[in-house]
Amino acid sequence: MDLYLIRHPETIAPKGTCYGRTDFPLKYPVEDTADSTFPHLPPNFDHFLSSPAPRALKLSSALLSKYKLSTIDHSLIPTDERLWEMNFGDWDGKLWEEIPRKETIPWMKDFVNAKTPGGEAFTDLIFRMDSFLEDWKAGGHLRTHWETNNNQSLRSLIVVCHSGPIRAVLCKQFGTPYEEAFKSPVDFGSVHKIEIT
């Protein structure tokens, strides 16, 4: 199965803002991102999922419109809670420079394992995405359920989510150490295709 992971559009969050669960309005019309993203997607797809975050759902709706699927109620786009961005807890929505350094320095030294105050560690996000991939691989619970209900093989799945979940999947797929997860770009509206067996 081909899995297409798409990052949501850019928001108006000021540069240097720590945000995962906080949702900011989009910086540009969502159609702009859909226009640049769509050419990198397959001409047809079997299934579509989105993070519950409004910034992801807006792009999901715009992309489905480009597929001209008038029979789909865009207000009922399937979502999965595991696709949320990392929960930064007490830091979420704040500028990094506003967060006490006595909190951020220890976390930055081991962001993979250290939890943010009231939030998650990167390992929590990794666990979520590992669970997601397990469900959609061949023989996985959700994939089997989908294939049974639709009486066909699942060949392509499009997912709109966030930088963190995408990076966790890419690290697992390519054997990259999780400590290096943020060294490669995952741009707004970018598409990352991998194969799940």
C-alpha atoms as an extended CHARMM CRD file, in Angstrom:
* protein
*
       197  EXT
         1         1  MET       CA              0.0000000000        0.0000000000        0.0000000000  PROA      1               0.0000000000
         2         2  ASP       CA              1.1720000000        3.5080000000       -0.8030000000  PROA      2               0.0000000000
         3         3  LEU       CA              0.9050000000        5.9010000000        2.1390000000  PROA      3               0.0000000000
         4         4  TYR       CA              0.9720000000        9.6250000000        1.3510000000  PROA      4               0.0000000000
         5         5  LEU       CA              1.7250000000       11.7940000000        4.3890000000  PROA      5               0.0000000000
         6         6  ILE       CA              0.9680000000       15.4990000000        3.9920000000  PROA      6               0.0000000000
         7         7  ARG       CA              1.8170000000       18.3010000000        6.3870000000  PROA      7               0.0000000000
         8         8  HSD       CA             -0.8570000000       20.9100000000        7.0730000000  PROA      8               0.0000000000
         9         9  PRO       CA             -0.5600000000       24.4850000000        5.6710000000  PROA      9               0.0000000000
        10        10  GLU       CA              1.4100000000       27.2580000000        7.3530000000  PROA      10              0.0000000000
        11        11  THR       CA             -0.3690000000       29.1580000000       10.1300000000  PROA      11              0.0000000000
        12        12  ILE       CA             -0.0660000000       32.6830000000       11.4930000000  PROA      12              0.0000000000
        13        13  ALA       CA              1.7600000000       31.3970000000       14.5730000000  PROA      13              0.0000000000
        14        14  PRO       CA              4.6550000000       33.8170000000       15.1730000000  PROA      14              0.0000000000
        15        15  LYS       CA              8.0760000000       32.4570000000       14.3160000000  PROA      15              0.0000000000
        16        16  GLY       CA              9.5440000000       30.7140000000       17.3510000000  PROA      16              0.0000000000
        17        17  THR       CA              6.1860000000       29.5570000000       18.7110000000  PROA      17              0.0000000000
        18        18  CYS       CA              5.9770000000       26.1660000000       20.3940000000  PROA      18              0.0000000000
        19        19  TYR       CA              2.6860000000       24.6890000000       19.2660000000  PROA      19              0.0000000000
        20        20  GLY       CA              1.2180000000       21.2730000000       18.7480000000  PROA      20              0.0000000000
        21        21  ARG       CA             -2.3610000000       21.1400000000       20.0220000000  PROA      21              0.0000000000
        22        22  THR       CA             -2.9400000000       24.9040000000       19.8790000000  PROA      22              0.0000000000
        23        23  ASP       CA             -4.5460000000       25.7960000000       16.5630000000  PROA      23              0.0000000000
        24        24  PHE       CA             -3.7700000000       29.0480000000       14.7810000000  PROA      24              0.0000000000
        25        25  PRO       CA             -5.5900000000       30.3530000000       11.6820000000  PROA      25              0.0000000000
        26        26  LEU       CA             -3.9710000000       29.6160000000        8.3300000000  PROA      26              0.0000000000
        27        27  LYS       CA             -1.5520000000       32.2220000000        7.0000000000  PROA      27              0.0000000000
        28        28  TYR       CA             -2.6610000000       31.9000000000        3.3640000000  PROA      28              0.0000000000
        29        29  PRO       CA             -5.8410000000       30.6770000000        1.6260000000  PROA      29              0.0000000000
        30        30  VAL       CA             -5.9860000000       26.8970000000        1.9890000000  PROA      30              0.0000000000
        31        31  GLU       CA             -6.5390000000       26.5890000000       -1.7550000000  PROA      31              0.0000000000
        32        32  ASP       CA             -2.9660000000       27.8350000000       -2.3280000000  PROA      32              0.0000000000
        33        33  THR       CA             -1.5310000000       24.8880000000       -0.4100000000  PROA      33              0.0000000000
        34        34  ALA       CA             -3.9650000000       22.4650000000       -2.0410000000  PROA      34              0.0000000000
        35        35  ASP       CA             -2.8790000000       23.7050000000       -5.4840000000  PROA      35              0.0000000000
        36        36  SER       CA              0.8160000000       23.0900000000       -4.7480000000  PROA      36              0.0000000000
        37        37  THR       CA              0.2150000000       19.7670000000       -2.9690000000  PROA      37              0.0000000000
        38        38  PHE       CA             -2.2300000000       18.1330000000       -5.3560000000  PROA      38              0.0000000000
        39        39  PRO       CA              0.2270000000       17.4650000000       -8.2540000000  PROA      39              0.0000000000
        40        40  HSD       CA              2.2680000000       15.2550000000       -5.8790000000  PROA      40              0.0000000000
        41        41  LEU       CA             -0.7010000000       13.0060000000       -5.0790000000  PROA      41              0.0000000000
        42        42  PRO       CA             -2.0150000000       10.0270000000       -7.0500000000  PROA      42              0.0000000000
        43        43  PRO       CA             -4.7750000000       10.6100000000       -9.6130000000  PROA      43              0.0000000000
        44        44  ASN       CA             -7.0280000000        8.3590000000       -7.5340000000  PROA      44              0.0000000000
        45        45  PHE       CA             -6.9480000000        7.0590000000       -3.9670000000  PROA      45              0.0000000000
        46        46  ASP       CA             -8.7210000000        4.4330000000       -1.9050000000  PROA      46              0.0000000000
        47        47  HSD       CA             -8.9270000000        5.9890000000        1.5520000000  PROA      47              0.0000000000
        48        48  PHE       CA             -8.3410000000        9.3820000000        3.1880000000  PROA      48              0.0000000000
        49        49  LEU       CA             -7.6440000000       10.2980000000        6.8240000000  PROA      49              0.0000000000
        50        50  SER       CA             -6.8820000000       13.5130000000        8.6800000000  PROA      50              0.0000000000
        51        51  SER       CA             -5.6250000000       14.7140000000       12.0150000000  PROA      51              0.0000000000
        52        52  PRO       CA             -8.5460000000       16.2090000000       13.9890000000  PROA      52              0.0000000000
        53        53  ALA       CA             -6.7320000000       19.5840000000       14.0540000000  PROA      53              0.0000000000
        54        54  PRO       CA             -8.6350000000       22.3000000000       12.1270000000  PROA      54              0.0000000000
        55        55  ARG       CA             -5.4980000000       23.2510000000       10.1770000000  PROA      55              0.0000000000
        56        56  ALA       CA             -5.2810000000       19.6820000000        8.8580000000  PROA      56              0.0000000000
        57        57  LEU       CA             -9.0090000000       19.3020000000        8.2370000000  PROA      57              0.0000000000
        58        58  LYS       CA             -9.0840000000       22.4890000000        6.1480000000  PROA      58              0.0000000000
        59        59  LEU       CA             -6.4240000000       21.1400000000        3.8070000000  PROA      59              0.0000000000
        60        60  SER       CA             -8.1330000000       17.7390000000        3.7330000000  PROA      60              0.0000000000
        61        61  SER       CA            -11.3740000000       19.3350000000        2.6120000000  PROA      61              0.0000000000
        62        62  ALA       CA             -9.6170000000       21.4450000000       -0.0490000000  PROA      62              0.0000000000
        63        63  LEU       CA             -7.7900000000       18.3870000000       -1.4360000000  PROA      63              0.0000000000
        64        64  LEU       CA            -10.9650000000       16.3090000000       -1.5650000000  PROA      64              0.0000000000
        65        65  SER       CA            -12.6030000000       19.1450000000       -3.5070000000  PROA      65              0.0000000000
        66        66  LYS       CA             -9.7940000000       18.9660000000       -6.0560000000  PROA      66              0.0000000000
        67        67  TYR       CA            -10.5710000000       15.2640000000       -6.5130000000  PROA      67              0.0000000000
        68        68  LYS       CA            -14.1090000000       16.4480000000       -7.3560000000  PROA      68              0.0000000000
        69        69  LEU       CA            -15.6900000000       13.9680000000       -4.9780000000  PROA      69              0.0000000000
        70        70  SER       CA            -19.0200000000       15.7020000000       -4.6290000000  PROA      70              0.0000000000
        71        71  THR       CA            -20.5370000000       12.6610000000       -2.9090000000  PROA      71              0.0000000000
        72        72  ILE       CA            -18.2540000000       13.0850000000        0.1280000000  PROA      72              0.0000000000
        73        73  ASP       CA            -19.5510000000       15.1670000000        3.0190000000  PROA      73              0.0000000000
        74        74  HSD       CA            -16.3940000000       17.1110000000        3.8840000000  PROA      74              0.0000000000
        75        75  SER       CA            -17.7040000000       17.7470000000        7.3900000000  PROA      75              0.0000000000
        76        76  LEU       CA            -17.4260000000       13.9760000000        7.9560000000  PROA      76              0.0000000000
        77        77  ILE       CA            -13.7890000000       13.5270000000        6.9250000000  PROA      77              0.0000000000
        78        78  PRO       CA            -12.4590000000       10.4770000000        8.8130000000  PROA      78              0.0000000000
        79        79  THR       CA             -9.9840000000       11.4300000000       11.5440000000  PROA      79              0.0000000000
        80        80  ASP       CA             -7.6530000000        9.5370000000       13.8560000000  PROA      80              0.0000000000
        81        81  GLU       CA             -6.6070000000       10.9720000000       17.2250000000  PROA      81              0.0000000000
        82        82  ARG       CA             -3.1720000000        9.3790000000       16.8440000000  PROA      82              0.0000000000
        83        83  LEU       CA             -2.4070000000       11.7980000000       14.0040000000  PROA      83              0.0000000000
        84        84  TRP       CA             -2.3540000000       14.8470000000       16.2960000000  PROA      84              0.0000000000
        85        85  GLU       CA              0.8700000000       16.8160000000       16.5800000000  PROA      85              0.0000000000
        86        86  MET       CA              2.9450000000       16.3300000000       19.7250000000  PROA      86              0.0000000000
        87        87  ASN       CA              1.3210000000       17.6950000000       22.8640000000  PROA      87              0.0000000000
        88        88  PHE       CA              3.6570000000       20.3010000000       24.3620000000  PROA      88              0.0000000000
        89        89  GLY       CA              1.5070000000       20.6540000000       27.4730000000  PROA      89              0.0000000000
        90        90  ASP       CA              2.2040000000       23.8110000000       29.4860000000  PROA      90              0.0000000000
        91        91  TRP       CA              4.4420000000       25.1520000000       26.7190000000  PROA      91              0.0000000000
        92        92  ASP       CA              1.8720000000       24.8520000000       23.9520000000  PROA      92              0.0000000000
        93        93  GLY       CA              1.1410000000       28.1450000000       22.2180000000  PROA      93              0.0000000000
        94        94  LYS       CA              4.0080000000       30.0220000000       23.8930000000  PROA      94              0.0000000000
        95        95  LEU       CA              7.0820000000       31.5160000000       22.2940000000  PROA      95              0.0000000000
        96        96  TRP       CA             10.1360000000       29.3830000000       23.0060000000  PROA      96              0.0000000000
        97        97  GLU       CA             11.9040000000       32.4590000000       24.4090000000  PROA      97              0.0000000000
        98        98  GLU       CA              9.1120000000       32.8590000000       26.9770000000  PROA      98              0.0000000000
        99        99  ILE       CA              9.5680000000       29.3460000000       28.3760000000  PROA      99              0.0000000000
       100       100  PRO       CA             12.0420000000       29.1730000000       31.2940000000  PROA      100             0.0000000000
       101       101  ARG       CA             15.4140000000       27.8530000000       30.1510000000  PROA      101             0.0000000000
       102       102  LYS       CA             15.6130000000       25.6770000000       33.2470000000  PROA      102             0.0000000000
       103       103  GLU       CA             12.7320000000       23.7300000000       31.6640000000  PROA      103             0.0000000000
       104       104  THR       CA             13.7580000000       23.7520000000       28.0040000000  PROA      104             0.0000000000
       105       105  ILE       CA             17.4860000000       22.9750000000       28.3380000000  PROA      105             0.0000000000
       106       106  PRO       CA             17.0390000000       19.5160000000       29.9680000000  PROA      106             0.0000000000
       107       107  TRP       CA             14.2720000000       18.7110000000       27.4660000000  PROA      107             0.0000000000
       108       108  MET       CA             16.3540000000       19.7200000000       24.4480000000  PROA      108             0.0000000000
       109       109  LYS       CA             19.1970000000       17.4910000000       25.6370000000  PROA      109             0.0000000000
       110       110  ASP       CA             16.8830000000       14.4590000000       25.4170000000  PROA      110             0.0000000000
       111       111  PHE       CA             13.6890000000       15.5250000000       23.6240000000  PROA      111             0.0000000000
       112       112  VAL       CA             13.1040000000       11.9380000000       22.4670000000  PROA      112             0.0000000000
       113       113  ASN       CA             12.5390000000       10.6410000000       26.0030000000  PROA      113             0.0000000000
       114       114  ALA       CA             11.8730000000       13.7150000000       28.1560000000  PROA      114             0.0000000000
       115       115  LYS       CA              8.2790000000       14.8180000000       28.5810000000  PROA      115             0.0000000000
       116       116  THR       CA              7.2590000000       18.4500000000       28.3500000000  PROA      116             0.0000000000
       117       117  PRO       CA              5.4980000000       19.7170000000       31.5100000000  PROA      117             0.0000000000
       118       118  GLY       CA              1.9280000000       18.4450000000       31.2540000000  PROA      118             0.0000000000
       119       119  GLY       CA              2.6000000000       17.0770000000       27.7840000000  PROA      119             0.0000000000
       120       120  GLU       CA              4.2960000000       14.3270000000       25.8300000000  PROA      120             0.0000000000
       121       121  ALA       CA              7.7700000000       13.0850000000       25.0130000000  PROA      121             0.0000000000
       122       122  PHE       CA              8.6460000000       12.3100000000       21.4160000000  PROA      122             0.0000000000
       123       123  THR       CA              8.5070000000        8.6210000000       22.4070000000  PROA      123             0.0000000000
       124       124  ASP       CA              4.7830000000        9.0710000000       23.1140000000  PROA      124             0.0000000000
       125       125  LEU       CA              4.2520000000       10.3770000000       19.6040000000  PROA      125             0.0000000000
       126       126  ILE       CA              6.3900000000        7.5220000000       18.1940000000  PROA      126             0.0000000000
       127       127  PHE       CA              4.2120000000        5.0140000000       20.0730000000  PROA      127             0.0000000000
       128       128  ARG       CA              1.0610000000        6.5820000000       18.6060000000  PROA      128             0.0000000000
       129       129  MET       CA              2.3900000000        6.4580000000       15.0570000000  PROA      129             0.0000000000
       130       130  ASP       CA              3.7620000000        2.9130000000       15.4310000000  PROA      130             0.0000000000
       131       131  SER       CA              0.2670000000        1.8760000000       16.5050000000  PROA      131             0.0000000000
       132       132  PHE       CA             -1.2250000000        3.7090000000       13.5080000000  PROA      132             0.0000000000
       133       133  LEU       CA              1.1400000000        1.9640000000       11.0760000000  PROA      133             0.0000000000
       134       134  GLU       CA              0.4380000000       -1.4320000000       12.6310000000  PROA      134             0.0000000000
       135       135  ASP       CA             -3.2890000000       -0.9320000000       12.0820000000  PROA      135             0.0000000000
       136       136  TRP       CA             -2.8290000000       -0.0800000000        8.4080000000  PROA      136             0.0000000000
       137       137  LYS       CA             -0.1830000000       -2.5890000000        7.3660000000  PROA      137             0.0000000000
       138       138  ALA       CA             -1.2070000000       -5.8300000000        5.6230000000  PROA      138             0.0000000000
       139       139  GLY       CA             -3.2360000000       -7.8420000000        8.1150000000  PROA      139             0.0000000000
       140       140  GLY       CA             -3.6280000000       -4.8470000000       10.4310000000  PROA      140             0.0000000000
       141       141  HSD       CA             -6.9650000000       -4.3380000000       12.1580000000  PROA      141             0.0000000000
       142       142  LEU       CA             -8.1110000000       -1.1740000000       10.3730000000  PROA      142             0.0000000000
       143       143  ARG       CA             -6.8010000000       -2.2400000000        6.9780000000  PROA      143             0.0000000000
       144       144  THR       CA             -8.5150000000       -5.6210000000        7.2120000000  PROA      144             0.0000000000
       145       145  HSD       CA            -11.7490000000       -3.9430000000        8.3090000000  PROA      145             0.0000000000
       146       146  TRP       CA            -11.5740000000       -1.4570000000        5.4160000000  PROA      146             0.0000000000
       147       147  GLU       CA            -10.8090000000       -4.1400000000        2.8280000000  PROA      147             0.0000000000
       148       148  THR       CA            -13.6330000000       -6.3570000000        4.0920000000  PROA      148             0.0000000000
       149       149  ASN       CA            -16.1640000000       -3.5190000000        4.0310000000  PROA      149             0.0000000000
       150       150  ASN       CA            -15.0810000000       -2.2930000000        0.6010000000  PROA      150             0.0000000000
       151       151  ASN       CA            -14.4560000000       -5.7410000000       -0.9010000000  PROA      151             0.0000000000
       152       152  GLN       CA            -11.1370000000       -4.6440000000       -2.4010000000  PROA      152             0.0000000000
       153       153  SER       CA             -7.4610000000       -4.2960000000       -1.5410000000  PROA      153             0.0000000000
       154       154  LEU       CA             -6.3240000000       -1.0210000000       -0.0290000000  PROA      154             0.0000000000
       155       155  ARG       CA             -3.7040000000        0.3260000000       -2.4400000000  PROA      155             0.0000000000
       156       156  SER       CA             -3.4320000000        3.9970000000       -1.4750000000  PROA      156             0.0000000000
       157       157  LEU       CA             -4.0570000000        5.9480000000        1.7200000000  PROA      157             0.0000000000
       158       158  ILE       CA             -3.7310000000        9.7350000000        1.9510000000  PROA      158             0.0000000000
       159       159  VAL       CA             -3.1430000000       11.2320000000        5.4100000000  PROA      159             0.0000000000
       160       160  VAL       CA             -3.0390000000       14.9280000000        6.3170000000  PROA      160             0.0000000000
       161       161  CYS       CA             -1.3110000000       15.5450000000        9.6400000000  PROA      161             0.0000000000
       162       162  HSD       CA              1.7050000000       17.3160000000       11.1460000000  PROA      162             0.0000000000
       163       163  SER       CA              5.4840000000       17.5340000000       11.1040000000  PROA      163             0.0000000000
       164       164  GLY       CA              6.0120000000       15.4230000000       14.2440000000  PROA      164             0.0000000000
       165       165  PRO       CA              3.9920000000       12.3840000000       13.1620000000  PROA      165             0.0000000000
       166       166  ILE       CA              5.5110000000       12.5050000000        9.6700000000  PROA      166             0.0000000000
       167       167  ARG       CA              9.0380000000       12.6250000000       11.0940000000  PROA      167             0.0000000000
       168       168  ALA       CA              8.3230000000        9.6960000000       13.4240000000  PROA      168             0.0000000000
       169       169  VAL       CA              7.1250000000        7.5820000000       10.4820000000  PROA      169             0.0000000000
       170       170  LEU       CA             10.0350000000        8.5770000000        8.2450000000  PROA      170             0.0000000000
       171       171  CYS       CA             12.5700000000        7.7260000000       10.9620000000  PROA      171             0.0000000000
       172       172  LYS       CA             11.0140000000        4.3000000000       11.4040000000  PROA      172             0.0000000000
       173       173  GLN       CA             10.7820000000        3.7070000000        7.6540000000  PROA      173             0.0000000000
       174       174  PHE       CA             14.3720000000        4.6450000000        6.8720000000  PROA      174             0.0000000000
       175       175  GLY       CA             16.0670000000        3.5780000000       10.0980000000  PROA      175             0.0000000000
       176       176  THR       CA             17.0200000000        7.1360000000       11.0450000000  PROA      176             0.0000000000
       177       177  PRO       CA             17.8040000000        7.6840000000       14.7510000000  PROA      177             0.0000000000
       178       178  TYR       CA             14.9270000000        9.5340000000       16.3700000000  PROA      178             0.0000000000
       179       179  GLU       CA             17.4460000000       12.0500000000       17.7470000000  PROA      179             0.0000000000
       180       180  GLU       CA             17.9250000000       13.1830000000       14.1240000000  PROA      180             0.0000000000
       181       181  ALA       CA             14.2130000000       13.4580000000       13.3580000000  PROA      181             0.0000000000
       182       182  PHE       CA             14.2700000000       17.2310000000       12.9520000000  PROA      182             0.0000000000
       183       183  LYS       CA             17.3730000000       17.4870000000       10.7540000000  PROA      183             0.0000000000
       184       184  SER       CA             15.4730000000       16.9580000000        7.4870000000  PROA      184             0.0000000000
       185       185  PRO       CA             12.8620000000       19.4200000000        6.1900000000  PROA      185             0.0000000000
       186       186  VAL       CA              9.1580000000       18.6190000000        6.3610000000  PROA      186             0.0000000000
       187       187  ASP       CA              7.6880000000       21.7190000000        4.7560000000  PROA      187             0.0000000000
       188       188  PHE       CA              4.1240000000       22.9600000000        5.0280000000  PROA      188             0.0000000000
       189       189  GLY       CA              2.0010000000       21.1830000000        2.4360000000  PROA      189             0.0000000000
       190       190  SER       CA              4.8020000000       18.7380000000        1.5860000000  PROA      190             0.0000000000
       191       191  VAL       CA              3.9780000000       15.1770000000        0.5130000000  PROA      191             0.0000000000
       192       192  HSD       CA              5.9630000000       12.1660000000        1.7510000000  PROA      192             0.0000000000
       193       193  LYS       CA              5.2280000000        8.8490000000        0.0550000000  PROA      193             0.0000000000
       194       194  ILE       CA              6.2060000000        5.5350000000        1.6250000000  PROA      194             0.0000000000
       195       195  GLU       CA              5.1700000000        1.9470000000        1.0410000000  PROA      195             0.0000000000
       196       196  ILE       CA              3.5850000000       -0.1400000000        3.7770000000  PROA      196             0.0000000000
       197       197  THR       CA              3.4880000000       -3.9050000000        3.3830000000  PROA      197             0.0000000000
